[in-house]
Coordinates of C-alpha atoms in Angstrom, one line a residue:
M81 CA -55.1 -160.7 215.2
S82 CA -56.0 -160.5 211.4
N83 CA -59.4 -159.5 210.4
L84 CA -60.5 -158.3 213.8
V85 CA -62.0 -154.9 214.9
A86 CA -62.8 -154.1 218.5
V87 CA -66.0 -151.7 219.1
V88 CA -65.8 -150.1 222.4
M89 CA -69.4 -148.3 223.5
A90 CA -68.7 -145.4 225.3
A91 CA -71.8 -143.1 224.3
G92 CA -73.9 -143.0 227.5
K93 CA -74.1 -140.4 230.1
G94 CA -74.4 -142.4 233.3
T95 CA -77.1 -140.5 235.2
R96 CA -76.0 -142.8 238.4
M97 CA -72.6 -141.2 238.4
K98 CA -74.3 -137.7 239.3
S99 CA -71.2 -135.9 237.5
K100 CA -70.7 -133.4 234.8
L101 CA -68.0 -135.8 233.2
P102 CA -68.9 -138.6 231.1
K103 CA -68.8 -141.9 233.1
V104 CA -66.0 -143.5 231.3
M105 CA -63.8 -140.3 232.1
H106 CA -64.0 -141.2 235.6
L107 CA -60.4 -142.3 237.2
L108 CA -59.3 -145.5 238.3
A109 CA -55.8 -146.0 239.5
G110 CA -54.9 -142.8 237.8
K111 CA -56.7 -143.4 234.6
T112 CA -59.6 -143.0 232.9
L113 CA -62.3 -146.2 232.7
I114 CA -62.0 -145.7 228.8
E115 CA -58.3 -145.8 229.1
H116 CA -58.2 -148.9 230.8
V117 CA -60.4 -150.7 228.2
L118 CA -58.3 -149.5 225.4
D119 CA -55.2 -150.6 227.2
T120 CA -56.6 -154.2 227.7
V121 CA -58.1 -153.8 223.7
T122 CA -54.2 -153.0 222.7
Q123 CA -52.7 -156.2 224.7
V124 CA -55.2 -158.2 223.2
G125 CA -53.4 -157.0 219.7
I126 CA -56.1 -154.8 218.2
E127 CA -54.4 -151.5 217.8
R128 CA -57.1 -149.0 216.3
P129 CA -60.7 -149.9 217.7
L130 CA -63.7 -147.9 217.2
V131 CA -65.2 -145.8 220.2
I132 CA -69.0 -145.1 220.0
V133 CA -69.5 -141.7 221.6
G134 CA -72.1 -139.5 222.5
H135 CA -72.5 -137.6 225.7
G136 CA -69.4 -135.6 226.3
R137 CA -67.9 -136.8 223.0
E138 CA -65.3 -133.9 222.9
V139 CA -63.6 -134.7 226.1
I140 CA -63.8 -138.4 224.8
E141 CA -62.6 -137.9 221.7
A142 CA -59.5 -135.7 223.1
S143 CA -58.9 -138.7 225.4
V144 CA -58.8 -141.4 223.1
C145 CA -57.0 -139.2 220.4
G146 CA -54.3 -141.4 218.4
R147 CA -55.6 -144.6 220.3
A148 CA -58.9 -145.1 218.6
E149 CA -61.2 -143.8 215.8
T150 CA -64.2 -142.4 217.2
V151 CA -68.0 -142.9 215.9
V152 CA -70.8 -140.4 216.7
Q153 CA -74.3 -141.6 218.4
T154 CA -76.0 -138.4 217.9
E155 CA -79.3 -140.1 219.6
Q156 CA -79.1 -142.4 222.3
L157 CA -81.2 -145.1 221.5
G158 CA -79.8 -148.3 223.2
T159 CA -76.6 -150.5 222.5
G160 CA -78.1 -152.0 219.2
H161 CA -78.5 -148.3 217.8
A162 CA -74.9 -147.5 218.9
I163 CA -73.4 -150.5 217.0
M164 CA -75.6 -149.8 213.9
Q165 CA -73.4 -146.5 213.8
V166 CA -70.4 -148.5 213.0
L167 CA -71.6 -150.9 210.2
P168 CA -69.9 -148.5 207.6
Y169 CA -66.6 -149.8 209.4
L170 CA -67.0 -153.5 209.3
E171 CA -67.3 -154.1 205.6
G172 CA -65.6 -157.5 205.1
V173 CA -64.8 -157.8 208.7
Q174 CA -64.8 -161.3 209.7
T175 CA -64.9 -160.7 213.6
V176 CA -66.3 -158.1 215.6
L177 CA -65.7 -157.8 219.5
V178 CA -68.0 -155.3 221.4
L179 CA -67.1 -154.1 224.9
S180 CA -68.4 -151.4 227.1
G181 CA -66.0 -148.5 228.1
D182 CA -67.1 -148.4 231.6
Q183 CA -65.8 -152.0 232.1
P184 CA -62.1 -151.6 233.1
L185 CA -61.7 -154.9 235.0
L186 CA -61.7 -157.3 231.9
K187 CA -58.2 -159.2 231.7
P188 CA -56.6 -159.6 228.3
E189 CA -56.4 -163.2 228.7
T190 CA -60.3 -163.5 229.0
L191 CA -60.4 -161.8 225.8
H192 CA -57.9 -164.0 224.1
A193 CA -60.0 -166.8 225.3
L194 CA -63.4 -165.4 224.4
I195 CA -62.0 -164.5 220.7
E196 CA -60.4 -167.9 220.0
L197 CA -63.3 -170.1 221.3
H198 CA -65.6 -167.8 218.7
E199 CA -63.1 -168.4 215.7
T200 CA -62.5 -172.0 216.8
Q201 CA -66.6 -172.6 216.9
G202 CA -67.3 -170.8 213.6
V203 CA -70.7 -169.4 215.5
S204 CA -72.5 -166.3 214.8
A205 CA -72.2 -164.9 218.3
T206 CA -70.0 -165.7 221.3
V207 CA -71.1 -164.1 224.7
L208 CA -69.0 -163.5 227.4
T209 CA -70.7 -164.6 230.6
A210 CA -70.0 -164.8 234.7
Y211 CA -71.4 -166.3 237.7
M212 CA -72.3 -163.7 240.3
D213 CA -74.1 -164.5 243.6
Q214 CA -76.1 -161.0 243.7
P215 CA -77.0 -160.4 239.6
F216 CA -79.4 -157.6 239.9
G217 CA -78.9 -155.2 237.2
Y218 CA -77.7 -157.6 234.8
G219 CA -79.1 -159.3 231.7
R220 CA -79.6 -163.0 232.4
I221 CA -78.0 -165.9 230.0
I222 CA -81.0 -168.5 229.1
K223 CA -80.0 -171.9 228.0
N224 CA -81.2 -175.0 226.6
G225 CA -78.5 -177.2 228.0
D226 CA -75.5 -175.8 226.9
Q227 CA -77.0 -173.9 223.9
L228 CA -77.5 -170.1 224.4
V229 CA -81.3 -169.5 224.0
K230 CA -81.4 -165.6 224.5
I231 CA -80.3 -162.7 226.6
V232 CA -83.1 -161.0 229.0
E233 CA -82.6 -157.5 230.3
E234 CA -83.3 -157.1 234.2
K235 CA -86.3 -155.0 233.6
D236 CA -87.7 -157.3 230.9
A237 CA -87.1 -160.6 232.6
T238 CA -89.7 -162.9 234.6
L239 CA -89.5 -163.6 238.3
D240 CA -87.8 -166.8 237.3
E241 CA -85.7 -165.5 235.1
R242 CA -84.4 -163.3 237.4
Q243 CA -83.0 -166.2 239.5
I244 CA -80.7 -167.1 237.2
N245 CA -77.0 -166.2 238.3
E246 CA -75.3 -166.7 235.1
I247 CA -75.3 -163.2 233.5
N248 CA -74.3 -161.1 230.4
T249 CA -70.9 -159.2 230.9
G250 CA -71.8 -157.1 227.9
T251 CA -68.7 -158.3 225.9
Y252 CA -69.4 -160.1 222.9
C253 CA -67.7 -161.5 219.8
F254 CA -69.9 -161.4 216.6
K255 CA -69.3 -162.9 213.2
G256 CA -69.3 -159.5 211.1
S257 CA -71.4 -160.5 208.2
A258 CA -74.0 -162.1 211.0
L259 CA -74.1 -159.2 212.8
K260 CA -74.9 -156.4 209.9
D261 CA -77.8 -158.5 208.7
A262 CA -79.1 -159.2 212.4
L263 CA -79.2 -155.7 213.3
T264 CA -81.4 -154.8 210.6
K265 CA -83.9 -157.0 212.1
I266 CA -84.1 -155.7 215.8
T267 CA -86.9 -153.4 217.1
L268 CA -88.0 -151.0 219.5
Q269 CA -90.0 -153.6 221.5
N270 CA -89.1 -153.7 225.1
A271 CA -89.6 -151.8 228.3
Q272 CA -86.9 -149.0 227.6
G273 CA -88.2 -148.0 224.0
E274 CA -84.7 -148.7 223.0
Y275 CA -82.6 -151.0 220.5
Y276 CA -81.0 -153.5 222.6
L277 CA -78.0 -155.3 221.0
T278 CA -79.1 -158.3 222.9
E279 CA -82.2 -158.6 220.3
V280 CA -79.6 -159.7 218.2
F281 CA -79.6 -163.0 219.4
D282 CA -83.2 -163.6 219.1
V283 CA -82.6 -163.0 215.2
F284 CA -79.9 -165.6 215.5
L285 CA -82.1 -167.9 217.1
R286 CA -84.9 -167.5 215.1
H287 CA -82.9 -168.1 212.0
G288 CA -81.1 -171.2 213.3
E289 CA -77.7 -169.2 213.6
K290 CA -75.3 -171.0 216.3
M291 CA -74.3 -169.3 219.4
S292 CA -72.0 -170.0 222.3
T293 CA -70.8 -168.4 225.9
Y294 CA -67.5 -168.3 227.2
C295 CA -67.9 -167.7 231.3
T296 CA -64.7 -166.1 232.7
A297 CA -63.9 -167.8 235.8
D298 CA -63.3 -164.4 237.9
S299 CA -66.7 -162.6 238.0
Q300 CA -65.0 -159.2 239.2
E301 CA -63.9 -158.5 235.2
A302 CA -67.8 -158.2 234.6
L303 CA -68.0 -155.3 237.2
G304 CA -69.5 -152.3 235.3
I305 CA -69.1 -149.0 236.4
N306 CA -72.6 -147.3 237.1
S307 CA -72.3 -145.2 240.5
R308 CA -69.8 -143.8 242.7
S309 CA -69.9 -147.1 244.9
Q310 CA -69.2 -149.0 242.0
L311 CA -66.6 -147.0 241.1
A312 CA -64.9 -147.4 244.7
D313 CA -65.3 -151.1 244.4
A314 CA -63.5 -151.5 241.1
E315 CA -60.8 -149.4 242.6
A316 CA -60.3 -151.8 245.7
I317 CA -60.1 -154.8 242.9
F318 CA -57.8 -152.8 240.5
R319 CA -55.6 -151.5 243.5
E320 CA -55.2 -155.3 244.8
R321 CA -54.0 -156.6 241.6
I322 CA -51.6 -153.8 241.4
L323 CA -50.3 -154.5 244.7
E324 CA -49.7 -158.1 244.4
H325 CA -48.0 -157.6 240.7
W326 CA -45.4 -155.4 242.4
M327 CA -44.9 -157.6 245.6
N328 CA -44.8 -160.5 242.8
E329 CA -41.9 -158.7 241.1
G330 CA -40.0 -158.1 244.4
V331 CA -41.0 -154.9 246.1
T332 CA -41.7 -154.8 249.6
L333 CA -44.9 -153.1 250.5
V334 CA -44.9 -153.0 254.5
D335 CA -48.7 -152.2 254.8
P336 CA -50.7 -152.9 251.3
S337 CA -53.6 -152.0 253.0
S338 CA -52.4 -148.2 253.1
T339 CA -50.7 -148.3 250.0
F340 CA -51.9 -146.7 246.8
I341 CA -49.7 -147.0 243.5
D342 CA -51.5 -146.2 240.2
A343 CA -51.5 -148.1 237.0
E344 CA -48.7 -146.6 235.1
V345 CA -46.3 -146.3 238.1
E346 CA -43.0 -148.3 237.6
L347 CA -41.1 -150.1 240.1
T348 CA -37.8 -152.3 240.5
Q349 CA -36.5 -155.1 242.5
D350 CA -35.9 -154.2 246.1
V351 CA -38.0 -150.9 246.5
T352 CA -39.7 -150.8 250.1
I353 CA -42.7 -148.8 250.2
L354 CA -43.6 -148.0 253.6
P355 CA -47.1 -147.0 255.1
F356 CA -49.9 -144.5 254.1
T357 CA -47.8 -143.8 250.7
R358 CA -49.5 -143.1 247.3
L359 CA -47.6 -143.2 244.2
M360 CA -49.4 -141.6 241.1
G361 CA -49.1 -140.9 237.4
K362 CA -46.2 -142.1 235.7
T363 CA -43.9 -142.4 238.8
R364 CA -40.7 -144.7 238.5
I365 CA -39.0 -145.6 241.4
E366 CA -35.4 -147.3 241.3
E367 CA -33.9 -150.2 243.1
D368 CA -33.2 -150.0 247.0
A369 CA -35.1 -146.9 247.1
V370 CA -36.9 -146.5 250.6
I371 CA -40.4 -144.2 250.1
G372 CA -42.6 -143.5 253.0
P373 CA -44.1 -143.6 255.3
Q374 CA -46.7 -141.1 254.6
T375 CA -45.4 -139.9 250.8
S376 CA -47.1 -138.7 248.0
L377 CA -45.2 -138.9 244.2
E378 CA -46.9 -137.8 241.4
N379 CA -45.1 -138.4 238.1
C380 CA -41.7 -138.2 239.7
T381 CA -38.5 -140.3 239.2
V382 CA -36.7 -141.5 242.3
G383 CA -33.2 -142.6 241.9
C384 CA -31.4 -146.2 243.6
G385 CA -31.0 -146.1 247.1
S386 CA -32.6 -142.9 248.0
E387 CA -34.9 -142.3 250.7
V388 CA -38.2 -140.2 250.9
T389 CA -40.1 -139.7 253.9
Y390 CA -43.0 -137.7 255.0
T391 CA -43.1 -135.7 251.5
V392 CA -45.1 -134.4 248.8
A393 CA -43.7 -134.1 245.3
K394 CA -45.1 -133.4 241.8
D395 CA -43.1 -133.4 238.5
A396 CA -39.7 -133.7 240.3
V397 CA -36.5 -135.7 239.7
I398 CA -34.7 -136.9 243.0
G399 CA -31.4 -138.8 242.0
E400 CA -29.4 -141.3 243.4
R401 CA -28.8 -141.7 247.4
C402 CA -30.7 -138.7 248.2
H403 CA -32.4 -138.0 251.3
V404 CA -35.7 -136.1 251.3
G405 CA -37.7 -135.2 254.0
P406 CA -39.2 -135.4 256.4
F407 CA -41.9 -133.0 255.6
A408 CA -40.4 -131.5 252.2
Y409 CA -42.3 -130.2 249.4
L410 CA -40.8 -130.5 245.8
R411 CA -42.7 -128.9 243.2
P412 CA -42.6 -129.3 239.4
G413 CA -39.3 -128.8 237.7
T414 CA -37.2 -129.6 240.8
K415 CA -34.3 -132.0 239.5
L416 CA -31.9 -133.3 242.6
E417 CA -28.7 -134.7 241.6
A418 CA -27.1 -137.6 243.6
E419 CA -26.4 -137.6 247.3
V420 CA -28.7 -134.4 247.6
K421 CA -30.2 -133.5 251.1
V422 CA -33.6 -132.1 251.3
G423 CA -34.4 -131.6 254.6
D424 CA -37.8 -130.9 257.0
F425 CA -39.7 -128.0 256.1
V426 CA -38.0 -127.2 252.7
E427 CA -39.9 -126.2 249.6
I428 CA -38.0 -126.5 245.9
K429 CA -39.6 -125.3 242.7
N430 CA -38.3 -125.3 239.3
S431 CA -34.5 -125.8 240.6
W432 CA -31.6 -127.7 239.8
I433 CA -29.6 -128.9 242.8
E434 CA -26.3 -130.4 242.0
T435 CA -24.7 -133.5 243.5
G436 CA -23.7 -133.3 247.2
A437 CA -25.6 -130.0 247.7
K438 CA -27.9 -129.5 251.0
V439 CA -30.9 -127.8 252.1
P440 CA -31.5 -129.0 255.7
H441 CA -34.2 -127.1 256.7
L442 CA -36.7 -124.5 256.9
S443 CA -36.0 -122.7 253.5
Y444 CA -37.6 -122.0 250.2
I445 CA -35.6 -122.5 247.0
G446 CA -37.4 -121.4 243.8
D447 CA -35.8 -120.5 240.4
A448 CA -32.5 -121.7 241.3
H449 CA -29.2 -123.6 240.2
I450 CA -27.5 -124.5 243.3
G451 CA -24.0 -126.1 242.7
K452 CA -22.1 -129.2 244.0
S453 CA -21.8 -129.7 247.8
A454 CA -22.9 -126.1 248.5
N455 CA -24.8 -125.6 252.0
I456 CA -27.9 -123.8 252.3
G457 CA -28.5 -122.5 255.9
A458 CA -31.6 -122.7 257.6
G459 CA -34.2 -120.2 256.4
T460 CA -32.5 -119.1 253.5
I461 CA -35.4 -118.2 251.0
T462 CA -34.4 -117.3 247.2
C463 CA -36.6 -114.3 246.4
N464 CA -37.7 -115.0 243.0
Y465 CA -40.3 -113.1 242.4
D466 CA -40.6 -108.9 242.0
G467 CA -44.3 -108.9 241.5
V468 CA -43.8 -108.9 237.6
K469 CA -41.6 -111.6 237.1
K470 CA -39.6 -114.7 238.5
S471 CA -35.6 -114.6 238.1
L472 CA -32.9 -117.0 238.6
T473 CA -30.5 -117.4 241.5
T474 CA -27.5 -119.2 240.6
I475 CA -25.3 -120.8 243.8
G476 CA -21.9 -121.9 242.9
D477 CA -20.1 -125.1 244.1
Y478 CA -19.1 -125.3 247.8
A479 CA -20.5 -121.9 248.6
F480 CA -22.2 -122.0 252.2
I481 CA -25.1 -119.8 252.7
G482 CA -25.6 -118.5 256.2
S483 CA -29.2 -118.9 258.3
N484 CA -31.9 -116.6 257.4
T485 CA -30.0 -115.2 254.0
N486 CA -32.5 -113.6 251.8
L487 CA -31.3 -113.9 247.8
V488 CA -32.9 -111.5 246.0
A489 CA -32.9 -112.8 242.3
P490 CA -31.5 -112.3 239.8
V491 CA -28.4 -112.8 241.7
E492 CA -25.3 -115.0 241.6
V493 CA -23.0 -116.2 244.5
G494 CA -19.9 -117.8 243.3
E495 CA -17.9 -121.0 244.3
H496 CA -16.6 -121.4 248.0
A497 CA -18.3 -118.1 248.5
V498 CA -20.0 -117.4 252.0
T499 CA -22.6 -115.2 253.2
G500 CA -23.2 -114.3 256.6
A501 CA -26.3 -115.2 258.5
G502 CA -29.5 -112.7 258.4
S503 CA -27.9 -111.2 254.9
T504 CA -30.1 -109.9 252.4
I505 CA -28.1 -110.1 249.0
T506 CA -28.8 -108.1 246.2
K507 CA -25.6 -107.9 244.5
N508 CA -23.7 -110.8 243.0
V509 CA -20.8 -112.3 245.3
P510 CA -17.6 -112.9 243.9
A511 CA -16.0 -116.4 244.1
E512 CA -14.5 -117.2 247.9
A513 CA -15.9 -113.8 248.8
L514 CA -17.8 -113.4 252.1
A515 CA -20.7 -111.2 251.9
V516 CA -22.4 -109.5 255.1
E517 CA -25.6 -107.3 254.9
R518 CA -27.0 -106.0 258.4
S519 CA -27.4 -103.1 260.0
Q520 CA -25.5 -102.0 263.5
Q521 CA -26.7 -103.8 266.3
V522 CA -28.1 -101.2 268.7
I523 CA -28.1 -101.9 272.5
K524 CA -30.2 -99.6 274.7
E525 CA -29.5 -100.3 278.4
H526 CA -32.4 -100.4 280.8
W527 CA -34.7 -99.7 278.1
Y528 CA -37.4 -102.2 279.6
R529 CA -37.4 -100.4 282.7
K530 CA -38.0 -96.9 281.3
K531 CA -40.6 -98.1 278.8
M532 CA -42.3 -99.4 281.9
K533 CA -42.2 -96.1 283.8

């Protein structure tokens, strides 16, 4: 949209969160509150908004770097004072969209409608409102018929004004020139000793400026995050939106009530998610994959037709038609090619396992390269750390590693080679060779009877 600037207020500390983090840096569905707001602004068509920062500015600036320009509010003297800090950036701007960084539930279509109404009517200000059954804590919308008269904050409202159910969401559209002029006329005369942005509406009223409101049909969009309890409420709402979206896209969620999917997760048609599963970060699941039950994936890719059950994985790539679990642990750097089997109680870290290889159970594979169709026997360990550095274990195509083999890295096992069960391999094993490393078995007859005498 031409000549439109968005200003996001994110300078407050959020004392009711009782946290060392700035309020807008708390997570909702895997992303910070400020990220959600900026996502919505971007979808409206505003590429580089202004973010007003104050408390915890370094953390917020690092988070929004590249997405927004930050403006510092050194003293926290209210919302009106915050907007005063961006006046140098508003020269010649036609429309100013003002949002709060702690309102992650606003939808882009709502903002589109607000902006369109504001610009069509040519008014000085348009307020996004909502009706709430329990409006406590929100500013009330005072009207004379359809005409906006003023906005009264909760602490300054009379008893009668507090009975009003139409509330101010804290999202506005302003005519740029009118906003700049009105900000020079607001005062500190309120219960908080702050400059309220809402006082500009009194200025507009005194000067006969026209103002309008746009009421969102979904009051949940107005939810601001001021406490951990409200954060949990918003999480539930956002989670329900995500789940509904993916079911509409052809994903089967066997039990939505026990399924958790972050905002950046990507799913494709005919994926099935079983109960008690959580998908986090930038995880992507391809079609016909079955995930769960009781599986947690973070920043993982799962290929077509794979099954991942009772598994924890982070920063891992799982190829097509793999079978992972139950009770597997895939750590960062794990790459499974197609048709790999990773069974129960297997831990894999920073390893590349090629097509058709099997690690069926009770093994630790770290810093390893396992070739095509290799078979890793139960209890195998790649001893990758010598106390100083970590080294690579390489296992060739079609190799067979016997149960309870210790592979002391750096070491290589060639193609079609075999290690005997219980061996500790410290030297390279040539292709097609058998390596056995055991002490001679000793049997002492009647040992138990002699011991007991």
